[in-house]
């Protein structure tokens, strides 16, 4: 490898990561700005954090969004795991193509189409059965589960594909019933995929503005809807403070998860080496 | 397509014994997606053929009983919404503009994403995990807030203009916010991780001995790259481009926050028809037209996904 080549690679990385991170850094830096004009530095201040925690509209919306995100992530993980399991392990069953299509299409479907179509469904259902009565938390949650179960299914499916079935096979040879095999053998092996699927579903739900706007009703404005209506009018420093808190939490979460997985992986490799040297 | 291993075959044969349990596992996601993903499209299709009226919901039913007897059934099928889309040049222009913007933005994303994915895939194993985590990290922080960050950077008295003025490159602030350029920038920035992830997955799996062989046979690096690396990473290129292009065509948040107020992006048009004009039938017709436009890219994407799932 010539040094010229690695120089070009290094510059691709430096440029790329600068592009990805400078906007986020600018949000964080200007959240501590005394001046209301977001881009003029007026000295260090934490006043916007105080303003943020006085804003009951934002706090209420945040609480609503967190609740929806948690219920959504749990539901999506449950249904998405079933879908991923079926696609990865059940061979070629009837209707597999349709299921596979229905789980990958939501990944790329533009939000405006998903939002509009779900709203029209809810309206038609209300006319026909009287349920769901009006729109709010329930309809937003159903819409988010539909969107995010695909992500869980893809993660679970690709995790299952990397595992060979021999452990499950051994368990069944030893007489375990399918449910027991799933709970005691498969589930522990795909647990990391379930955790990342749950977190991803949680994050996507917490972030969605477009679909929620279509299927929400009066009095159920989620956090992204409130943020959008504020930033449409221009920059406001308390939104920077909110962004900084969110970036901080996510960074903390990702680093913790990364360290945890790194340690587990190292332990696994050490165990394997021990097992090999013992035999 | 790879043959399933014998272990997998035996497992699936065993699992077949628990047929009822299997049925339940398939049925839950199946019914959910039929009800909340497929049927809604049929309803959109139905309403795209109905007539607007002042009521809640604001459209006429397609089938109406006008009297007691069955023969007084009236069909209110109205193809007018599609005719309207076709005849009013605004919609055609919005569709063409959305495709243009999405295609150019996807191409720029590929130009920035490919070198990054390549550099990460060829770095030492110790670094790859950390670097990929750094690519994915922005994707975990709010999309809306990351788009918002660009308002502060691009506006007339924003960071970028201040920097350029301070450097003496320009004498007066450039108008960047509320231009198409800002929309391209927003799309490239928001969707870059989606491009890098599938590219990295294919580049990382690539057999490096092929490159050595080409090198030994006297092939120059650029030619090796173009004739071996690029074709081998084609599945990743297709998946990455589709992951960016398809949502970008219908993007709403980026053009509405960063683009010109009168920007013609189809996602924005649909939003306006629905929320401002409250014309549900025309909004549905726009959705159906957009869906028809995206069918081919979506099928391409699904094929790439299915191939990736099977090759693992």
XYZ file of C-alpha atoms in Angstrom:
591
model
C 0.000 0.000 0.000
C 1.480 3.329 -0.994
C 1.124 6.201 1.469
C -0.611 8.288 -1.206
C -3.560 5.897 -1.217
C -4.005 5.920 2.536
C -3.811 9.728 2.459
C -6.809 9.838 0.133
C -8.664 7.399 2.388
C -7.852 9.428 5.464
C -9.054 12.637 3.833
C -12.318 10.934 2.768
C -12.899 9.980 6.404
C -11.933 13.373 7.822
C -14.094 15.254 5.326
C -17.030 12.856 5.717
C -17.064 12.891 9.501
C -16.615 16.670 9.597
C -19.676 16.950 7.331
C -21.665 14.620 9.602
C -20.677 16.154 12.913
C -20.153 19.922 12.430
C -23.924 20.667 12.210
C -24.575 18.669 15.393
C -21.683 20.426 17.167
C -23.042 23.812 16.089
C -26.387 22.941 17.724
C -24.624 22.076 20.972
C -22.332 25.131 21.015
C -25.094 27.649 20.363
C -27.348 26.161 23.026
C -24.953 27.770 25.533
C -25.083 31.162 23.817
C -26.373 34.107 25.826
C -27.573 35.946 22.718
C -30.981 35.154 21.265
C -29.507 35.611 17.778
C -28.373 32.053 17.416
C -25.271 32.747 15.367
C -23.857 35.743 17.231
C -21.819 34.699 20.248
C -22.934 36.693 23.305
C -21.108 34.820 26.042
C -21.704 31.562 27.906
C -25.104 31.006 29.453
C -27.397 28.164 30.404
C -30.523 30.338 30.342
C -32.078 28.450 27.385
C -32.118 25.244 29.402
C -34.078 27.090 32.082
C -36.464 28.450 29.431
C -36.867 24.940 28.018
C -37.890 23.472 31.352
C -40.442 26.261 31.852
C -42.087 25.497 28.502
C -44.974 23.216 29.465
C -46.041 22.740 25.844
C -42.674 21.143 24.992
C -42.542 19.139 28.237
C -46.069 17.738 27.742
C -45.304 16.851 24.133
C -42.036 15.189 25.171
C -43.814 13.068 27.796
C -46.482 12.052 25.255
C -43.820 11.159 22.677
C -41.801 9.106 25.162
C -44.913 7.126 26.140
C -45.876 6.460 22.529
C -42.271 5.534 21.676
C -42.048 3.000 24.528
C -45.359 1.266 23.711
C -44.517 1.344 20.007
C -41.045 -0.136 20.489
C -42.420 -3.001 22.576
C -45.202 -3.805 20.106
C -42.947 -3.478 17.075
C -40.291 -5.730 18.638
C -42.894 -8.413 19.337
C -44.509 -8.399 15.886
C -41.256 -7.687 14.043
C -39.508 -10.626 15.726
C -42.305 -12.930 14.557
C -41.921 -11.606 11.023
C -38.123 -11.922 11.090
C -38.348 -15.443 12.530
C -40.853 -16.525 9.859
C -38.743 -15.076 7.031
C -35.447 -16.506 8.301
C -36.448 -19.970 9.529
C -39.684 -21.193 7.954
C -38.359 -21.986 4.482
C -40.723 -21.293 1.598
C -44.241 -21.101 3.005
C -47.243 -19.891 1.048
C -47.477 -16.117 1.005
C -43.815 -15.655 1.933
C -43.178 -13.271 -0.984
C -46.041 -11.023 0.091
C -44.881 -11.012 3.719
C -41.325 -10.251 2.663
C -42.565 -7.444 0.411
C -44.771 -5.983 3.120
C -41.903 -5.954 5.619
C -39.339 -4.271 3.342
C -41.591 -1.725 1.600
C -42.244 0.417 4.717
C -38.453 0.948 5.013
C -38.440 3.159 1.922
C -42.077 4.282 1.608
C -42.266 8.096 1.704
C -43.794 9.243 5.004
C -46.488 11.335 3.341
C -47.941 8.233 1.632
C -47.860 6.091 4.799
C -49.406 8.911 6.827
C -52.203 9.660 4.375
C -53.087 6.003 3.798
C -53.245 5.208 7.521
C -55.376 8.260 8.220
C -57.854 7.239 5.499
C -57.943 3.717 6.980
C -58.683 5.058 10.474
C -61.444 7.311 9.133
C -63.001 4.427 7.188
C -62.751 2.114 10.225
C -64.382 4.695 12.455
C -67.259 5.065 9.984
C -67.710 1.305 9.693
C -67.097 0.034 13.249
C -66.942 3.149 15.425
C -63.335 2.310 16.323
C -60.879 3.987 16.724
C -63.094 6.784 18.086
C -61.283 9.926 16.988
C -57.544 10.134 16.562
C -54.810 10.436 19.123
C -52.352 8.293 21.047
C -53.850 4.996 19.839
C -53.756 5.865 16.143
C -50.226 7.313 16.361
C -49.031 4.179 18.142
C -50.599 1.842 15.552
C -49.047 3.892 12.728
C -45.610 3.823 14.364
C -45.747 0.070 15.017
C -46.556 -0.488 11.338
C -43.590 1.665 10.314
C -41.021 0.333 12.780
C -41.802 -3.395 12.881
C -40.066 -3.599 9.486
C -36.805 -2.370 10.962
C -37.038 -4.941 13.755
C -37.884 -7.710 11.247
C -34.865 -6.862 9.052
C -32.496 -6.760 12.044
C -33.824 -10.055 13.477
C -33.801 -11.746 10.070
C -30.188 -10.830 9.341
C -29.112 -11.851 12.857
C -30.830 -15.254 12.436
C -29.168 -15.717 9.058
C -25.719 -15.472 10.653
C -26.563 -18.154 13.252
C -26.569 -21.726 12.103
C -29.492 -23.847 13.173
C -27.381 -26.593 14.764
C -28.036 -25.531 18.374
C -31.773 -25.418 17.779
C -31.515 -28.756 16.034
C -29.608 -30.251 18.959
C -32.227 -28.975 21.409
C -34.975 -30.573 19.352
C -33.052 -33.832 19.050
C -32.927 -33.849 22.830
C -36.702 -33.639 22.840
C -37.421 -29.970 23.527
C -40.688 -28.650 22.155
C -40.545 -25.801 19.563
C -41.771 -23.169 22.044
C -39.138 -24.216 24.567
C -36.434 -24.246 21.883
C -37.401 -20.732 20.907
C -37.455 -19.410 24.463
C -34.300 -21.133 25.729
C -32.081 -21.374 22.645
C -33.142 -18.963 19.906
C -34.187 -16.042 22.086
C -30.910 -15.731 24.025
C -28.970 -15.880 20.747
C -30.991 -13.118 19.074
C -31.289 -10.981 22.237
C -28.773 -8.359 21.004
C -30.826 -7.971 17.799
C -33.991 -7.526 19.872
C -32.336 -4.842 21.989
C -31.105 -2.877 18.972
C -34.474 -3.371 17.246
C -36.313 -2.029 20.288
C -34.012 0.995 20.546
C -34.293 1.722 16.822
C -38.105 1.487 16.937
C -38.101 3.788 19.975
C -35.883 6.354 18.231
C -37.831 6.352 14.966
C -41.106 6.845 16.806
C -39.619 9.679 18.868
C -38.444 11.318 15.646
C -41.447 11.029 13.336
C -43.249 14.248 12.497
C -44.956 13.567 9.155
C -46.923 10.384 9.887
C -47.881 11.616 13.378
C -49.244 14.860 11.883
C -51.594 12.896 9.635
C -52.930 10.480 12.245
C -52.991 12.656 15.383
C -56.027 14.490 16.635
C -56.576 17.697 18.590
C -54.693 17.671 21.887
C -52.237 14.978 20.886
C -49.282 16.921 19.523
C -46.087 14.897 19.745
C -42.668 16.428 20.408
C -41.560 16.467 16.718
C -44.832 18.192 15.779
C -44.203 20.931 18.376
C -40.545 21.268 17.306
C -41.552 21.539 13.656
C -44.128 24.254 14.285
C -41.481 26.205 16.260
C -38.527 25.858 13.855
C -40.658 26.626 10.807
C -40.706 30.190 12.102
C -36.902 30.306 12.378
C -34.174 29.371 14.835
C -34.939 29.450 18.541
C -32.228 28.763 21.153
C -34.392 26.643 23.461
C -34.701 24.119 20.613
C -30.872 24.055 20.563
C -30.954 23.234 24.275
C -33.442 20.422 23.609
C -31.254 19.110 20.776
C -28.194 19.133 23.041
C -29.998 17.084 25.685
C -31.146 14.562 23.065
C -27.701 14.308 21.455
C -26.147 13.829 24.900
C -28.550 11.031 25.836
C -28.114 9.223 22.510
C -24.317 9.485 22.631
C -24.302 8.134 26.176
C -26.617 5.281 25.183
C -24.695 4.301 22.068
C -21.307 4.417 23.831
C -22.646 2.322 26.734
C -24.163 -0.223 24.355
C -20.955 -0.257 22.282
C -18.724 -0.860 25.331
C -21.091 -3.541 26.593
C -21.084 -5.409 23.295
C -17.319 -4.977 22.935
C -16.803 -6.559 26.373
C -19.188 -9.414 25.627
C -17.461 -10.075 22.317
C -14.054 -10.140 24.048
C -15.363 -12.534 26.705
C -16.812 -14.744 23.992
C -13.503 -14.848 22.117
C -11.640 -15.615 25.376
C -14.069 -18.436 26.198
C -13.622 -19.870 22.734
C -9.825 -19.752 23.071
C -10.062 -21.420 26.464
C -12.313 -24.114 25.067
C -9.957 -24.735 22.156
C -6.826 -24.901 24.328
C -8.554 -27.184 26.839
C -9.557 -29.733 24.249
C -28.869 -18.020 -4.497
C -27.214 -20.248 -1.944
C -28.537 -23.658 -0.972
C -29.791 -23.816 2.622
C -27.466 -25.874 4.810
C -28.510 -29.348 5.876
C -28.787 -28.122 9.471
C -31.239 -25.445 8.371
C -33.234 -27.995 6.399
C -33.481 -30.346 9.339
C -34.449 -27.511 11.645
C -37.166 -26.341 9.336
C -38.404 -29.909 8.980
C -38.530 -30.205 12.752
C -40.272 -26.887 13.076
C -42.884 -28.096 10.647
C -44.063 -30.448 13.369
C -45.182 -27.463 15.398
C -47.368 -26.378 12.486
C -49.977 -24.656 14.613
C -47.374 -22.601 16.462
C -45.772 -21.691 13.148
C -49.119 -20.545 11.791
C -49.532 -18.234 14.759
C -46.021 -16.811 14.332
C -46.697 -16.029 10.666
C -50.274 -14.856 11.209
C -49.553 -12.031 13.661
C -47.280 -9.924 11.409
C -49.217 -11.004 8.326
C -52.596 -9.811 9.561
C -51.103 -6.633 11.042
C -49.407 -5.664 7.786
C -52.417 -6.602 5.659
C -54.677 -4.436 7.779
C -52.373 -1.476 8.398
C -50.142 -1.475 5.335
C -51.866 -3.071 2.324
C -55.555 -2.292 2.854
C -54.837 1.431 3.445
C -53.459 1.657 -0.097
C -56.702 0.228 -1.457
C -58.615 2.873 0.493
C -56.343 5.604 -0.904
C -57.043 4.223 -4.375
C -60.778 4.276 -3.708
C -60.806 7.821 -2.397
C -58.657 9.065 -5.277
C -61.716 8.325 -7.449
C -64.226 10.115 -5.229
C -65.545 13.675 -5.298
C -64.729 16.361 -2.765
C -67.599 17.622 -0.656
C -67.982 19.792 2.423
C -68.443 17.268 5.187
C -66.466 15.097 7.529
C -64.837 13.098 5.973
C -64.659 15.550 3.055
C -65.429 13.179 0.196
C -68.484 11.534 -1.339
C -68.893 7.794 -0.928
C -68.265 5.893 -4.172
C -71.452 3.878 -3.791
C -74.582 5.609 -2.585
C -78.126 4.460 -1.920
C -80.373 7.188 -3.225
C -83.602 5.451 -2.278
C -85.049 2.399 -0.593
C -84.628 0.072 -3.539
C -81.439 -1.497 -4.672
C -81.803 -0.271 -8.265
C -81.436 3.268 -7.013
C -77.835 2.622 -6.199
C -75.625 5.360 -7.560
C -71.963 5.087 -8.405
C -69.961 8.245 -7.902
C -66.763 7.246 -9.633
C -64.882 10.362 -10.538
C -61.696 10.123 -12.606
C -61.550 13.918 -12.494
C -58.813 14.010 -9.846
C -56.355 12.257 -12.123
C -57.416 14.364 -15.123
C -56.845 17.411 -12.959
C -53.327 16.214 -12.022
C -52.613 15.546 -15.683
C -53.946 18.826 -17.023
C -52.706 21.202 -14.350
C -49.040 21.580 -15.298
C -48.093 22.325 -11.690
C -48.341 18.686 -10.593
C -46.358 17.303 -13.528
C -43.715 19.917 -12.815
C -43.655 18.949 -9.134
C -43.221 15.264 -10.018
C -40.401 15.970 -12.484
C -38.705 18.362 -10.071
C -38.895 15.835 -7.200
C -37.314 13.136 -9.356
C -34.590 15.530 -10.500
C -33.774 16.729 -6.988
C -33.821 13.190 -5.565
C -31.652 11.815 -8.393
C -29.015 14.552 -8.148
C -28.957 14.330 -4.344
C -28.637 10.519 -4.516
C -25.702 10.839 -6.899
C -23.909 13.332 -4.628
C -24.585 11.070 -1.629
C -22.992 8.173 -3.533
C -19.957 10.319 -4.417
C -19.416 11.202 -0.747
C -20.546 7.869 0.719
C -18.516 5.511 -1.474
C -15.058 6.802 -0.491
C -16.103 6.792 3.164
C -17.471 3.239 3.026
C -14.365 2.136 1.123
C -11.999 3.766 3.609
C -13.846 2.194 6.560
C -13.962 -1.261 4.960
C -10.185 -1.148 4.298
C -9.176 0.108 7.734
C -8.004 -2.271 10.437
C -10.631 -4.514 12.049
C -10.151 -2.715 15.361
C -11.233 0.605 13.823
C -14.077 -0.593 11.598
C -16.588 -1.038 14.427
C -15.826 2.368 15.913
C -15.981 4.146 12.542
C -19.277 2.485 11.580
C -20.674 3.440 14.974
C -19.691 7.036 14.203
C -21.521 6.811 10.866
C -24.683 5.468 12.506
C -24.627 7.760 15.569
C -26.065 10.865 13.787
C -28.851 8.663 12.454
C -29.914 7.966 16.047
C -30.246 11.661 16.869
C -33.364 13.437 15.719
C -33.639 13.884 11.953
C -35.763 17.000 12.450
C -33.155 18.611 14.704
C -30.322 17.771 12.303
C -32.208 19.493 9.469
C -32.865 22.399 11.830
C -29.108 22.683 12.480
C -28.601 23.621 8.819
C -30.934 26.631 9.165
C -28.489 28.125 11.659
C -25.539 27.350 9.386
C -26.955 28.467 6.046
C -29.041 31.546 6.819
C -27.894 35.026 5.773
C -26.212 35.857 9.082
C -25.460 32.179 9.761
C -22.237 30.347 10.514
C -21.189 29.684 6.922
C -21.712 33.251 5.737
C -19.924 34.634 8.795
C -17.004 32.303 8.154
C -16.766 33.235 4.457
C -17.035 36.967 5.262
C -14.341 36.643 7.928
C -12.074 34.790 5.483
C -12.674 37.549 2.957
C -13.943 35.129 0.298
C -17.142 37.120 -0.119
C -18.108 40.744 0.562
C -21.779 40.270 1.303
C -23.717 37.252 2.594
C -24.717 34.608 0.061
C -28.348 33.565 -0.100
C -28.124 29.795 0.488
C -31.082 29.021 2.727
C -34.359 28.637 0.820
C -32.604 27.606 -2.383
C -32.517 24.248 -4.148
C -28.866 23.940 -3.152
C -29.935 23.861 0.513
C -32.407 21.057 -0.311
C -29.628 18.979 -1.953
C -27.397 19.595 1.039
C -30.169 18.599 3.455
C -30.927 15.352 1.628
C -27.257 14.381 1.255
C -26.608 15.115 4.918
C -29.680 13.317 6.292
C -29.413 10.203 4.129
C -25.616 9.703 4.060
C -25.664 6.926 6.728
C -28.255 5.002 4.640
C -25.842 5.069 1.691
C -22.764 4.084 3.681
C -24.316 1.103 5.527
C -25.116 -1.171 2.524
C -21.947 -0.041 0.677
C -19.809 -0.948 3.676
C -21.553 -4.335 3.992
C -20.622 -5.336 0.414
C -17.141 -3.773 0.409
C -16.229 -5.454 3.680
C -17.175 -8.920 2.400
C -15.161 -8.495 -0.815
C -12.458 -11.040 -1.591
C -9.223 -9.021 -1.454
C -7.176 -11.695 -3.227
C -8.874 -10.633 -6.468
C -7.291 -7.200 -6.102
C -3.885 -8.748 -5.405
C -4.234 -10.935 -8.475
C -5.063 -7.918 -10.620
C -2.115 -6.056 -9.153
C 0.230 -9.003 -9.786
C -0.934 -9.127 -13.381
C 0.051 -5.472 -13.765
C -3.353 -3.839 -13.606
C -3.194 -0.195 -12.515
C -5.029 0.713 -9.263
C -7.671 2.897 -10.947
C -8.467 0.185 -13.476
C -8.602 -2.453 -10.744
C -11.035 -0.244 -8.861
C -13.278 0.337 -11.877
C -13.245 -3.211 -13.249
C -13.260 -5.226 -9.997
C -14.237 -3.232 -6.909
C -17.121 -1.250 -8.416
C -18.855 -4.198 -10.151
C -18.483 -6.379 -7.050
C -20.029 -3.688 -4.855
C -22.969 -3.185 -7.231
C -25.579 -4.743 -4.861
C -24.510 -2.267 -2.192
C -24.642 0.621 -4.671
C -28.177 -0.333 -5.770
C -29.439 -0.816 -2.203
C -27.831 2.420 -0.995
C -29.117 4.498 -3.922
C -32.661 3.150 -3.522
C -32.582 3.743 0.245
C -31.794 7.397 -0.512
C -33.720 8.003 -3.732
C -37.152 6.577 -2.844
C -37.755 8.479 0.413
C -36.090 11.599 -1.025
C -38.652 11.795 -3.871
C -41.465 12.102 -1.334
C -39.468 14.130 1.218
C -41.459 16.801 3.038
C -39.443 18.108 6.004
C -36.248 19.048 4.127
C -37.824 21.121 1.315
C -40.259 22.770 3.701
C -37.548 23.857 6.165
C -34.581 24.480 3.849
C -36.092 24.935 0.389
C -37.613 27.946 -1.355
C -41.189 28.745 -0.148
C -42.587 27.985 -3.604
C -40.457 24.857 -4.120
C -42.287 22.200 -6.075
C -41.607 18.933 -4.313
C -44.360 16.362 -4.544
C -44.316 15.538 -0.815
C -44.955 19.204 -0.082
C -47.728 19.362 -2.696
C -49.483 16.355 -1.129
C -49.132 17.897 2.338
C -50.606 21.217 1.148
C -53.523 19.533 -0.643
C -54.336 17.601 2.499
C -53.723 20.057 5.335
C -54.274 23.468 3.699
C -56.785 22.803 0.908
C -58.419 19.868 2.730
C -58.860 18.192 -0.642
C -58.572 14.530 0.355
C -59.435 13.065 -3.075
C -56.735 15.109 -4.862
C -54.209 14.308 -2.095
C -55.062 10.600 -2.595
C -54.637 10.913 -6.354
C -51.198 12.502 -5.787
C -50.292 9.618 -3.441
C -51.369 7.005 -6.005
C -49.424 8.720 -8.785
C -46.341 8.938 -6.545
C -46.691 5.274 -5.649
C -46.911 4.248 -9.325
C -43.789 6.285 -9.978
C -41.928 4.546 -7.154
C -43.043 0.971 -7.915
C -40.010 0.174 -10.066
C -37.411 1.547 -7.625
C -39.190 -0.198 -4.723
C -39.140 -3.545 -6.537
C -35.432 -3.021 -7.337
C -34.773 -2.332 -3.679
C -36.699 -5.400 -2.512
C -34.800 -7.632 -4.925
C -31.490 -6.269 -3.605
C -32.702 -6.820 -0.023
C -33.856 -10.377 -0.728
C -30.549 -11.217 -2.427
C -28.608 -9.778 0.503
C -30.728 -11.792 2.953
C -30.155 -15.007 1.038
C -26.420 -14.573 0.480
C -25.712 -14.258 4.202
